[in-house]
Amino acid sequence: MLSLITRIHDLRLAFPSESVVEIHRAVSIMALPGAPRVIEGTVDVRGIVLPVIDLAERLGLAPRPVISADEHLVVLRAGGRTVAVRVEEAESLEDVDARAVREGEPILAAARTVAGVARLGDGTVTVHDPAAFLGQAEREALERALDDAGA
């Protein structure tokens, strides 16, 4: 399975390539009042307003400081909606052998977005399911916040 390998904090994350729409340099993220805590805000990508999912929040990691020009926004298809996620680095496209993906190790089991863990030649990577980034209540709250904002 072809996957985009990214980095956030010291973790390497993989997103299936069929979920990846595009990658952009990070830009300012506008606040979205009323959005769930896991939503960092929104960005405008060629006239389309996209919610930005805060992966640090979703994965229980330390909050990240203000956006750096070195960071990237990965635009993903996530369960019927297009979203962006902020990553520190978009490293490469790698062919991750589906047979090499193991279910989440105990420390990762609580992260509902983790589809598994794969060992690559240069270390391990957690494979994430973008469709699992938002729960039903979060999706509904996001839709209300976007409607209220006129986005």
PDB file of C-alpha atoms in Angstrom:
ATOM      1  CA  MET A   1       0.000   0.000   0.000  1.00  0.00           C
ATOM      2  CA  LEU A   2       1.507   3.295  -1.072  1.00  0.00           C
ATOM      3  CA  SER A   3       1.576   5.702   1.883  1.00  0.00           C
ATOM      4  CA  LEU A   4       2.648   9.258   2.609  1.00  0.00           C
ATOM      5  CA  ILE A   5       5.128   9.241   5.493  1.00  0.00           C
ATOM      6  CA  THR A   6       4.952  12.345   7.692  1.00  0.00           C
ATOM      7  CA  ARG A   7       6.334  13.498  11.019  1.00  0.00           C
ATOM      8  CA  ILE A   8       4.720  15.195  14.011  1.00  0.00           C
ATOM      9  CA  HIS A   9       6.817  15.692  17.141  1.00  0.00           C
ATOM     10  CA  ASP A  10       9.097  12.658  17.074  1.00  0.00           C
ATOM     11  CA  LEU A  11       6.474  10.322  15.620  1.00  0.00           C
ATOM     12  CA  ARG A  12       6.380   9.068  12.063  1.00  0.00           C
ATOM     13  CA  LEU A  13       2.855   8.734  10.704  1.00  0.00           C
ATOM     14  CA  ALA A  14       1.653   7.187   7.466  1.00  0.00           C
ATOM     15  CA  PHE A  15      -1.493   8.061   5.541  1.00  0.00           C
ATOM     16  CA  PRO A  16      -2.690   5.771   2.731  1.00  0.00           C
ATOM     17  CA  SER A  17      -1.986   7.510  -0.569  1.00  0.00           C
ATOM     18  CA  GLU A  18      -5.597   7.075  -1.707  1.00  0.00           C
ATOM     19  CA  SER A  19      -6.600   9.429   1.136  1.00  0.00           C
ATOM     20  CA  VAL A  20      -4.015  12.095   0.241  1.00  0.00           C
ATOM     21  CA  VAL A  21      -5.262  14.912  -1.998  1.00  0.00           C
ATOM     22  CA  GLU A  22      -2.294  17.291  -1.864  1.00  0.00           C
ATOM     23  CA  ILE A  23       0.417  18.815   0.309  1.00  0.00           C
ATOM     24  CA  HIS A  24       0.948  22.540   0.933  1.00  0.00           C
ATOM     25  CA  ARG A  25       3.339  24.683   2.918  1.00  0.00           C
ATOM     26  CA  ALA A  26       1.656  25.638   6.169  1.00  0.00           C
ATOM     27  CA  VAL A  27      -0.301  28.891   6.197  1.00  0.00           C
ATOM     28  CA  SER A  28      -2.121  30.768   8.933  1.00  0.00           C
ATOM     29  CA  ILE A  29      -5.014  28.857  10.392  1.00  0.00           C
ATOM     30  CA  MET A  30      -8.145  30.854  11.149  1.00  0.00           C
ATOM     31  CA  ALA A  31     -10.012  30.071  14.371  1.00  0.00           C
ATOM     32  CA  LEU A  32     -13.394  28.363  14.025  1.00  0.00           C
ATOM     33  CA  PRO A  33     -15.643  29.265  16.981  1.00  0.00           C
ATOM     34  CA  GLY A  34     -17.835  26.423  18.178  1.00  0.00           C
ATOM     35  CA  ALA A  35     -15.693  23.730  16.580  1.00  0.00           C
ATOM     36  CA  PRO A  36     -14.677  20.645  18.553  1.00  0.00           C
ATOM     37  CA  ARG A  37     -11.400  20.880  20.445  1.00  0.00           C
ATOM     38  CA  VAL A  38      -9.664  18.647  17.903  1.00  0.00           C
ATOM     39  CA  ILE A  39     -10.229  21.248  15.166  1.00  0.00           C
ATOM     40  CA  GLU A  40      -7.359  23.720  15.034  1.00  0.00           C
ATOM     41  CA  GLY A  41      -9.317  26.039  12.722  1.00  0.00           C
ATOM     42  CA  THR A  42      -9.712  26.426   8.971  1.00  0.00           C
ATOM     43  CA  VAL A  43      -7.589  27.233   5.941  1.00  0.00           C
ATOM     44  CA  ASP A  44      -8.596  28.422   2.482  1.00  0.00           C
ATOM     45  CA  VAL A  45      -7.223  26.234  -0.297  1.00  0.00           C
ATOM     46  CA  ARG A  46      -8.031  27.794  -3.663  1.00  0.00           C
ATOM     47  CA  GLY A  47     -11.362  29.134  -2.421  1.00  0.00           C
ATOM     48  CA  ILE A  48     -12.370  26.019  -0.474  1.00  0.00           C
ATOM     49  CA  VAL A  49     -12.510  26.300   3.310  1.00  0.00           C
ATOM     50  CA  LEU A  50     -11.013  23.208   4.935  1.00  0.00           C
ATOM     51  CA  PRO A  51     -11.085  22.313   8.623  1.00  0.00           C
ATOM     52  CA  VAL A  52      -7.643  21.605  10.074  1.00  0.00           C
ATOM     53  CA  ILE A  53      -7.510  18.645  12.435  1.00  0.00           C
ATOM     54  CA  ASP A  54      -5.057  19.063  15.304  1.00  0.00           C
ATOM     55  CA  LEU A  55      -3.256  15.712  15.264  1.00  0.00           C
ATOM     56  CA  ALA A  56      -1.305  16.583  18.394  1.00  0.00           C
ATOM     57  CA  GLU A  57      -4.613  16.986  20.251  1.00  0.00           C
ATOM     58  CA  ARG A  58      -6.108  13.863  18.658  1.00  0.00           C
ATOM     59  CA  LEU A  59      -3.082  11.745  19.554  1.00  0.00           C
ATOM     60  CA  GLY A  60      -2.691  13.138  23.072  1.00  0.00           C
ATOM     61  CA  LEU A  61       0.619  14.848  22.320  1.00  0.00           C
ATOM     62  CA  ALA A  62       1.883  18.150  23.685  1.00  0.00           C
ATOM     63  CA  PRO A  63       0.353  21.198  22.004  1.00  0.00           C
ATOM     64  CA  ARG A  64       2.401  22.611  19.174  1.00  0.00           C
ATOM     65  CA  PRO A  65       3.452  26.236  19.084  1.00  0.00           C
ATOM     66  CA  VAL A  66       2.513  28.689  16.395  1.00  0.00           C
ATOM     67  CA  ILE A  67       2.824  27.447  12.832  1.00  0.00           C
ATOM     68  CA  SER A  68       6.309  27.399  11.374  1.00  0.00           C
ATOM     69  CA  ALA A  69       7.028  28.128   7.718  1.00  0.00           C
ATOM     70  CA  ASP A  70       8.781  24.739   7.615  1.00  0.00           C
ATOM     71  CA  GLU A  71       5.598  22.829   8.388  1.00  0.00           C
ATOM     72  CA  HIS A  72       3.134  21.401   5.887  1.00  0.00           C
ATOM     73  CA  LEU A  73      -0.604  20.937   5.576  1.00  0.00           C
ATOM     74  CA  VAL A  74      -1.609  17.566   4.190  1.00  0.00           C
ATOM     75  CA  VAL A  75      -5.043  17.654   2.585  1.00  0.00           C
ATOM     76  CA  LEU A  76      -6.829  14.343   3.092  1.00  0.00           C
ATOM     77  CA  ARG A  77     -10.140  12.687   2.303  1.00  0.00           C
ATOM     78  CA  ALA A  78     -11.416  11.704   5.728  1.00  0.00           C
ATOM     79  CA  GLY A  79     -14.716   9.895   5.950  1.00  0.00           C
ATOM     80  CA  GLY A  80     -16.702  11.865   3.389  1.00  0.00           C
ATOM     81  CA  ARG A  81     -15.059  15.240   4.108  1.00  0.00           C
ATOM     82  CA  THR A  82     -11.851  16.831   2.911  1.00  0.00           C
ATOM     83  CA  VAL A  83      -9.696  18.074   5.787  1.00  0.00           C
ATOM     84  CA  ALA A  84      -6.161  19.284   6.374  1.00  0.00           C
ATOM     85  CA  VAL A  85      -3.715  18.127   9.028  1.00  0.00           C
ATOM     86  CA  ARG A  86      -0.615  20.040  10.085  1.00  0.00           C
ATOM     87  CA  VAL A  87       2.593  18.039  10.077  1.00  0.00           C
ATOM     88  CA  GLU A  88       6.152  19.087  10.724  1.00  0.00           C
ATOM     89  CA  GLU A  89       7.399  17.260   7.674  1.00  0.00           C
ATOM     90  CA  ALA A  90       6.059  15.327   4.704  1.00  0.00           C
ATOM     91  CA  GLU A  91       8.975  12.919   4.289  1.00  0.00           C
ATOM     92  CA  SER A  92       8.244  10.610   1.387  1.00  0.00           C
ATOM     93  CA  LEU A  93       5.937   8.234  -0.405  1.00  0.00           C
ATOM     94  CA  GLU A  94       6.720   4.677   0.630  1.00  0.00           C
ATOM     95  CA  ASP A  95       5.359   1.320  -0.392  1.00  0.00           C
ATOM     96  CA  VAL A  96       4.231  -0.137   2.941  1.00  0.00           C
ATOM     97  CA  ASP A  97       3.664  -3.856   2.550  1.00  0.00           C
ATOM     98  CA  ALA A  98       0.196  -4.557   3.965  1.00  0.00           C
ATOM     99  CA  ARG A  99       1.600  -7.779   5.443  1.00  0.00           C
ATOM    100  CA  ALA A 100       4.081  -5.660   7.441  1.00  0.00           C
ATOM    101  CA  VAL A 101       1.293  -3.690   9.144  1.00  0.00           C
ATOM    102  CA  ARG A 102       0.486  -5.044  12.590  1.00  0.00           C
ATOM    103  CA  GLU A 103      -2.427  -3.966  14.741  1.00  0.00           C
ATOM    104  CA  GLY A 104      -1.619  -1.134  17.137  1.00  0.00           C
ATOM    105  CA  GLU A 105       0.690  -1.975  19.991  1.00  0.00           C
ATOM    106  CA  PRO A 106      -0.849  -1.511  23.477  1.00  0.00           C
ATOM    107  CA  ILE A 107       0.470   2.032  23.855  1.00  0.00           C
ATOM    108  CA  LEU A 108      -1.245   2.985  20.600  1.00  0.00           C
ATOM    109  CA  ALA A 109      -4.430   0.997  21.077  1.00  0.00           C
ATOM    110  CA  ALA A 110      -6.229   3.982  22.612  1.00  0.00           C
ATOM    111  CA  ALA A 111      -5.590   6.088  19.507  1.00  0.00           C
ATOM    112  CA  ARG A 112      -8.636   5.222  17.450  1.00  0.00           C
ATOM    113  CA  THR A 113      -7.021   6.641  14.327  1.00  0.00           C
ATOM    114  CA  VAL A 114      -4.264   4.015  14.281  1.00  0.00           C
ATOM    115  CA  ALA A 115      -4.840   1.263  11.734  1.00  0.00           C
ATOM    116  CA  GLY A 116      -1.556  -0.411  12.618  1.00  0.00           C
ATOM    117  CA  VAL A 117       2.192  -0.176  12.951  1.00  0.00           C
ATOM    118  CA  ALA A 118       4.613  -1.018  10.150  1.00  0.00           C
ATOM    119  CA  ARG A 119       8.330  -1.604  10.190  1.00  0.00           C
ATOM    120  CA  LEU A 120      10.178   0.050   7.333  1.00  0.00           C
ATOM    121  CA  GLY A 121      13.857  -0.173   6.499  1.00  0.00           C
ATOM    122  CA  ASP A 122      14.549   3.005   8.465  1.00  0.00           C
ATOM    123  CA  GLY A 123      12.294   2.428  11.497  1.00  0.00           C
ATOM    124  CA  THR A 124       8.663   2.116  12.434  1.00  0.00           C
ATOM    125  CA  VAL A 125       5.686   4.149  11.324  1.00  0.00           C
ATOM    126  CA  THR A 126       2.107   4.249  12.596  1.00  0.00           C
ATOM    127  CA  VAL A 127      -0.449   3.891   9.838  1.00  0.00           C
ATOM    128  CA  HIS A 128      -3.477   6.123  10.390  1.00  0.00           C
ATOM    129  CA  ASP A 129      -7.024   5.936   9.073  1.00  0.00           C
ATOM    130  CA  PRO A 130      -8.116   9.507   8.249  1.00  0.00           C
ATOM    131  CA  ALA A 131     -11.776   8.426   8.287  1.00  0.00           C
ATOM    132  CA  ALA A 132     -11.377   7.833  12.051  1.00  0.00           C
ATOM    133  CA  PHE A 133     -10.011  11.317  12.823  1.00  0.00           C
ATOM    134  CA  LEU A 134     -13.426  12.591  13.939  1.00  0.00           C
ATOM    135  CA  GLY A 135     -16.131  10.863  15.939  1.00  0.00           C
ATOM    136  CA  GLN A 136     -19.794  11.314  15.034  1.00  0.00           C
ATOM    137  CA  ALA A 137     -20.425  14.031  17.657  1.00  0.00           C
ATOM    138  CA  GLU A 138     -17.282  15.867  16.524  1.00  0.00           C
ATOM    139  CA  ARG A 139     -18.388  15.698  12.875  1.00  0.00           C
ATOM    140  CA  GLU A 140     -21.791  17.126  13.790  1.00  0.00           C
ATOM    141  CA  ALA A 141     -20.267  19.928  15.890  1.00  0.00           C
ATOM    142  CA  LEU A 142     -17.840  20.730  13.061  1.00  0.00           C
ATOM    143  CA  GLU A 143     -20.668  20.958  10.532  1.00  0.00           C
ATOM    144  CA  ARG A 144     -22.599  23.327  12.834  1.00  0.00           C
ATOM    145  CA  ALA A 145     -19.506  25.509  13.367  1.00  0.00           C
ATOM    146  CA  LEU A 146     -18.822  25.653   9.619  1.00  0.00           C
ATOM    147  CA  ASP A 147     -22.479  26.521   8.908  1.00  0.00           C
ATOM    148  CA  ASP A 148     -22.442  29.239  11.575  1.00  0.00           C
ATOM    149  CA  ALA A 149     -19.249  30.660  10.060  1.00  0.00           C
ATOM    150  CA  GLY A 150     -20.768  30.605   6.580  1.00  0.00           C
ATOM    151  CA  ALA A 151     -17.952  28.381   5.351  1.00  0.00           C
TER     152      ALA A 151
END
